[in-house]
mmCIF file of C-alpha atoms in Angstrom:
data_model
loop_
_atom_site.group_PDB
_atom_site.id
_atom_site.type_symbol
_atom_site.label_atom_id
_atom_site.label_comp_id
_atom_site.label_asym_id
_atom_site.label_seq_id
_atom_site.Cartn_x
_atom_site.Cartn_y
_atom_site.Cartn_z
ATOM 1 C CA MET Q 660 4.477 15.019 5.042
ATOM 2 C CA VAL Q 661 6.892 12.253 4.272
ATOM 3 C CA ILE Q 662 6.216 9.588 1.694
ATOM 4 C CA LYS Q 663 7.050 6.104 2.964
ATOM 5 C CA VAL Q 664 8.256 3.596 0.407
ATOM 6 C CA PHE Q 665 8.372 0.035 1.697
ATOM 7 C CA LEU Q 666 10.981 -1.975 -0.165
ATOM 8 C CA ALA Q 667 13.100 -5.091 0.172
ATOM 9 C CA SER Q 668 16.841 -4.441 0.138
ATOM 10 C CA SER Q 669 17.674 -8.099 -0.403
ATOM 11 C CA SER Q 670 15.017 -9.169 -2.884
ATOM 12 C CA GLY Q 671 15.934 -12.033 -5.169
ATOM 13 C CA SER Q 672 13.491 -10.789 -7.794
ATOM 14 C CA THR Q 673 14.943 -8.605 -10.525
ATOM 15 C CA ALA Q 674 11.441 -7.312 -11.342
ATOM 16 C CA ILE Q 675 10.902 -6.121 -7.762
ATOM 17 C CA LYS Q 676 14.339 -4.459 -7.703
ATOM 18 C CA LYS Q 677 13.577 -2.590 -10.944
ATOM 19 C CA LYS Q 678 10.184 -1.444 -9.664
ATOM 20 C CA GLN Q 679 11.742 -0.198 -6.420
ATOM 21 C CA GLN Q 680 14.459 1.672 -8.320
ATOM 22 C CA ASP Q 681 11.860 3.206 -10.629
ATOM 23 C CA VAL Q 682 9.788 4.534 -7.712
ATOM 24 C CA LEU Q 683 12.782 5.880 -5.770
ATOM 25 C CA GLY Q 684 14.398 7.422 -8.850
ATOM 26 C CA PHE Q 685 11.184 9.180 -9.835
ATOM 27 C CA LEU Q 686 10.624 10.547 -6.329
ATOM 28 C CA GLU Q 687 14.216 11.820 -6.260
ATOM 29 C CA ALA Q 688 13.769 13.485 -9.656
ATOM 30 C CA LEU Q 689 10.650 15.268 -8.360
ATOM 31 C CA LYS Q 690 12.523 16.210 -5.170
ATOM 32 C CA VAL Q 691 9.791 14.589 -3.051
ATOM 33 C CA ASP Q 692 10.738 13.873 0.564
ATOM 34 C CA TYR Q 693 10.518 10.144 1.114
ATOM 35 C CA ALA Q 694 11.722 7.529 3.555
ATOM 36 C CA PRO Q 695 12.746 4.112 2.234
ATOM 37 C CA LEU Q 696 11.669 1.499 4.777
ATOM 38 C CA ASP Q 697 13.257 -1.927 4.424
ATOM 39 C CA ILE Q 698 10.964 -4.894 5.040
ATOM 40 C CA ALA Q 699 13.738 -7.467 4.529
ATOM 41 C CA CYS Q 700 15.814 -6.384 7.531
ATOM 42 C CA ASN Q 701 13.124 -4.927 9.771
ATOM 43 C CA GLU Q 702 10.260 -7.121 10.954
ATOM 44 C CA ASP Q 703 8.342 -4.108 12.330
ATOM 45 C CA ASN Q 704 8.352 -2.445 8.891
ATOM 46 C CA ARG Q 705 7.200 -5.676 7.246
ATOM 47 C CA MET Q 706 4.336 -6.179 9.698
ATOM 48 C CA TRP Q 707 3.246 -2.513 9.520
ATOM 49 C CA MET Q 708 3.174 -2.621 5.710
ATOM 50 C CA ARG Q 709 1.200 -5.877 5.615
ATOM 51 C CA GLU Q 710 -1.323 -4.629 8.162
ATOM 52 C CA ASN Q 711 -1.872 -1.254 6.496
ATOM 53 C CA VAL Q 712 -2.301 -2.253 2.857
ATOM 54 C CA PRO Q 713 -6.099 -2.291 2.348
ATOM 55 C CA VAL Q 714 -7.623 -5.761 1.987
ATOM 56 C CA GLU Q 715 -8.982 -4.981 -1.501
ATOM 57 C CA LYS Q 716 -5.458 -4.039 -2.653
ATOM 58 C CA LYS Q 717 -3.777 -7.223 -1.406
ATOM 59 C CA PRO Q 718 -2.973 -10.006 -3.876
ATOM 60 C CA THR Q 719 -4.799 -13.328 -3.708
ATOM 61 C CA ASN Q 720 -2.177 -14.810 -1.368
ATOM 62 C CA GLY Q 721 -2.730 -11.880 1.009
ATOM 63 C CA ILE Q 722 0.915 -10.769 1.126
ATOM 64 C CA PRO Q 723 1.613 -7.473 -0.668
ATOM 65 C CA LEU Q 724 4.960 -7.246 -2.449
ATOM 66 C CA PRO Q 725 7.225 -4.208 -2.386
ATOM 67 C CA PRO Q 726 7.272 -1.452 -3.341
ATOM 68 C CA GLN Q 727 4.246 -0.214 -1.388
ATOM 69 C CA ILE Q 728 3.783 3.546 -1.038
ATOM 70 C CA PHE Q 729 2.210 5.481 1.841
ATOM 71 C CA ASN Q 730 1.806 9.160 2.686
ATOM 72 C CA GLU Q 731 2.470 8.999 6.429
ATOM 73 C CA GLU Q 732 -0.243 6.509 7.539
ATOM 74 C CA SER Q 733 -2.379 6.835 4.402
ATOM 75 C CA TYR Q 734 -2.020 4.146 1.718
ATOM 76 C CA CYS Q 735 -1.229 5.512 -1.752
ATOM 77 C CA GLY Q 736 -0.740 2.313 -3.739
ATOM 78 C CA ASP Q 737 1.603 -0.286 -5.126
ATOM 79 C CA TYR Q 738 3.929 -0.085 -8.113
ATOM 80 C CA GLU Q 739 1.175 -0.591 -10.695
ATOM 81 C CA THR Q 740 -0.940 2.292 -9.369
ATOM 82 C CA PHE Q 741 2.204 4.437 -9.089
ATOM 83 C CA PHE Q 742 3.074 3.625 -12.699
ATOM 84 C CA ASP Q 743 -0.448 4.510 -13.875
ATOM 85 C CA ALA Q 744 -0.285 7.826 -11.994
ATOM 86 C CA LYS Q 745 3.100 8.539 -13.549
ATOM 87 C CA GLU Q 746 1.748 7.847 -17.039
ATOM 88 C CA ASP Q 747 -1.231 10.133 -16.362
ATOM 89 C CA ASN Q 748 0.996 12.913 -14.945
ATOM 90 C CA ALA Q 749 -0.906 12.578 -11.670
ATOM 91 C CA VAL Q 750 1.890 11.541 -9.294
ATOM 92 C CA TYR Q 751 1.305 14.393 -6.847
ATOM 93 C CA ALA Q 752 -2.395 13.521 -6.574
ATOM 94 C CA PHE Q 753 -1.478 9.828 -6.193
ATOM 95 C CA LEU Q 754 0.890 10.711 -3.348
ATOM 96 C CA GLY Q 755 -1.647 13.039 -1.732
ATOM 97 C CA LEU Q 756 0.692 16.006 -2.145
ATOM 98 C CA PRO Q 757 -0.049 19.464 -3.499
ATOM 99 C CA PRO Q 758 1.609 20.090 -6.872
ATOM 100 C CA PRO Q 759 4.629 22.398 -6.813
ATOM 101 C CA PRO Q 760 4.035 26.092 -7.563
ATOM 102 C CA GLY Q 761 3.914 26.856 -11.265
ATOM 103 C CA SER Q 762 3.080 23.302 -12.313
ATOM 104 C CA LYS Q 763 0.408 22.613 -14.917
ATOM 105 C CA LYS Q 764 -1.706 20.689 -12.431
ATOM 106 C CA ALA Q 765 -1.833 23.457 -9.814
ATOM 107 C CA PRO Q 766 -5.210 23.536 -8.092
ATOM 108 C CA VAL Q 767 -7.603 26.139 -9.490
ATOM 109 C CA LYS Q 768 -9.377 28.329 -6.977
ATOM 110 C CA GLU Q 769 -13.155 28.164 -7.115
ATOM 111 C CA GLU Q 770 -13.459 31.847 -8.092
ATOM 112 C CA GLU Q 771 -11.024 31.420 -11.001
ATOM 113 C CA ALA Q 772 -12.893 28.334 -12.205
ATOM 114 C CA GLN Q 773 -16.191 30.267 -12.139
ATOM 115 C CA GLU Q 774 -14.590 33.157 -14.062
ATOM 116 C CA GLU Q 775 -13.448 30.709 -16.757
ATOM 117 C CA VAL Q 776 -16.983 29.307 -17.040
ATOM 118 C CA ASP Q 777 -18.421 32.834 -17.272
ATOM 119 C CA ASP Q 778 -15.885 33.736 -19.985
ATOM 120 C CA GLU Q 779 -16.807 30.622 -21.983
ATOM 121 C CA GLU Q 780 -20.520 31.438 -21.725
ATOM 122 C CA ALA Q 781 -19.896 35.034 -22.824
ATOM 123 C CA LYS Q 782 -18.008 33.810 -25.891
ATOM 124 C CA GLY Q 783 -20.872 31.484 -26.796
ATOM 125 C CA GLU Q 784 -23.388 34.372 -26.751
ATOM 126 C CA ASP Q 785 -21.362 36.430 -29.252
ATOM 127 C CA ASP Q 786 -21.020 33.601 -31.781
ATOM 128 C CA GLN Q 787 -22.788 34.015 -35.115
ATOM 129 C CA PRO Q 788 -25.267 31.342 -36.226
ATOM 130 C CA VAL Q 789 -23.685 28.575 -38.259
ATOM 131 C CA SER Q 790 -25.175 27.471 -41.578
ATOM 132 C CA GLU Q 791 -25.898 23.789 -42.207
ATOM 133 C CA GLU Q 792 -23.100 23.630 -44.796
ATOM 134 C CA GLU Q 793 -20.548 24.951 -42.317
ATOM 135 C CA GLU Q 794 -21.807 22.550 -39.667
ATOM 136 C CA GLU Q 795 -21.431 19.505 -41.912
ATOM 137 C CA ALA Q 796 -18.051 20.463 -43.395
ATOM 138 C CA PRO Q 797 -15.304 18.331 -41.863
ATOM 139 C CA GLU Q 798 -12.615 20.226 -40.050
ATOM 140 C CA VAL Q 799 -9.245 19.805 -41.756
ATOM 141 C CA THR Q 800 -6.178 19.897 -39.604
ATOM 142 C CA GLU Q 801 -2.788 19.995 -41.232
ATOM 143 C CA VAL Q 802 -0.138 17.904 -39.514
ATOM 144 C CA TYR Q 803 3.502 18.885 -39.775
ATOM 145 C CA SER Q 804 5.801 15.933 -39.254
ATOM 146 C CA GLY Q 805 8.986 17.996 -39.130
ATOM 147 C CA CYS Q 806 10.385 16.199 -42.189
ATOM 148 C CA ALA Q 807 10.783 17.613 -45.665
ATOM 149 C CA PRO Q 808 8.635 15.901 -48.296
ATOM 150 C CA SER Q 809 10.435 13.098 -50.050
ATOM 151 C CA PRO Q 810 11.142 13.627 -53.763
ATOM 152 C CA LEU Q 811 9.868 10.054 -54.211
ATOM 153 C CA HIS Q 812 6.593 10.745 -52.415
ATOM 154 C CA GLY Q 813 3.788 9.283 -54.459
ATOM 155 C CA VAL Q 814 6.118 7.279 -56.732
ATOM 156 C CA ALA Q 815 5.460 3.544 -56.784
ATOM 157 C CA PRO Q 816 8.526 1.376 -56.158
ATOM 158 C CA ASP Q 817 9.886 -0.743 -59.005
ATOM 159 C CA VAL Q 818 8.814 -4.340 -58.506
ATOM 160 C CA GLU Q 819 10.316 -7.012 -60.702
#
């Protein structure tokens, strides 16, 4: 599967250029196979992109701006949806690609998921009853900031 990124090589908009560079740079960093398709120099690319962006995803003027991302013939999204997927660490799902082996988001087989549920239920059965005092006590979590405490911590500044 090849990801198609529709872009404009001769865009006068700095914002569009930055968005295009962001998408291409991120795909390169992930080593995702993609094909940049220029809509500025190729009328066929422009028409294909405009026809295949879903109506509900088109702006009010009806003309989608680059970059637009497709997985073969399937529409993935525009820059904003790409950006959201990137922020959520869900780029592979956004692109319709399986995550690479060993990644955190690797799909879990149904049997493994059921085993995890069974393990959780087994742990719950072994738990001792909790008293009301323990239930109401707030859980305290210590946060380590990585910095040594300041010798002036707790000292009010001199104000004149």
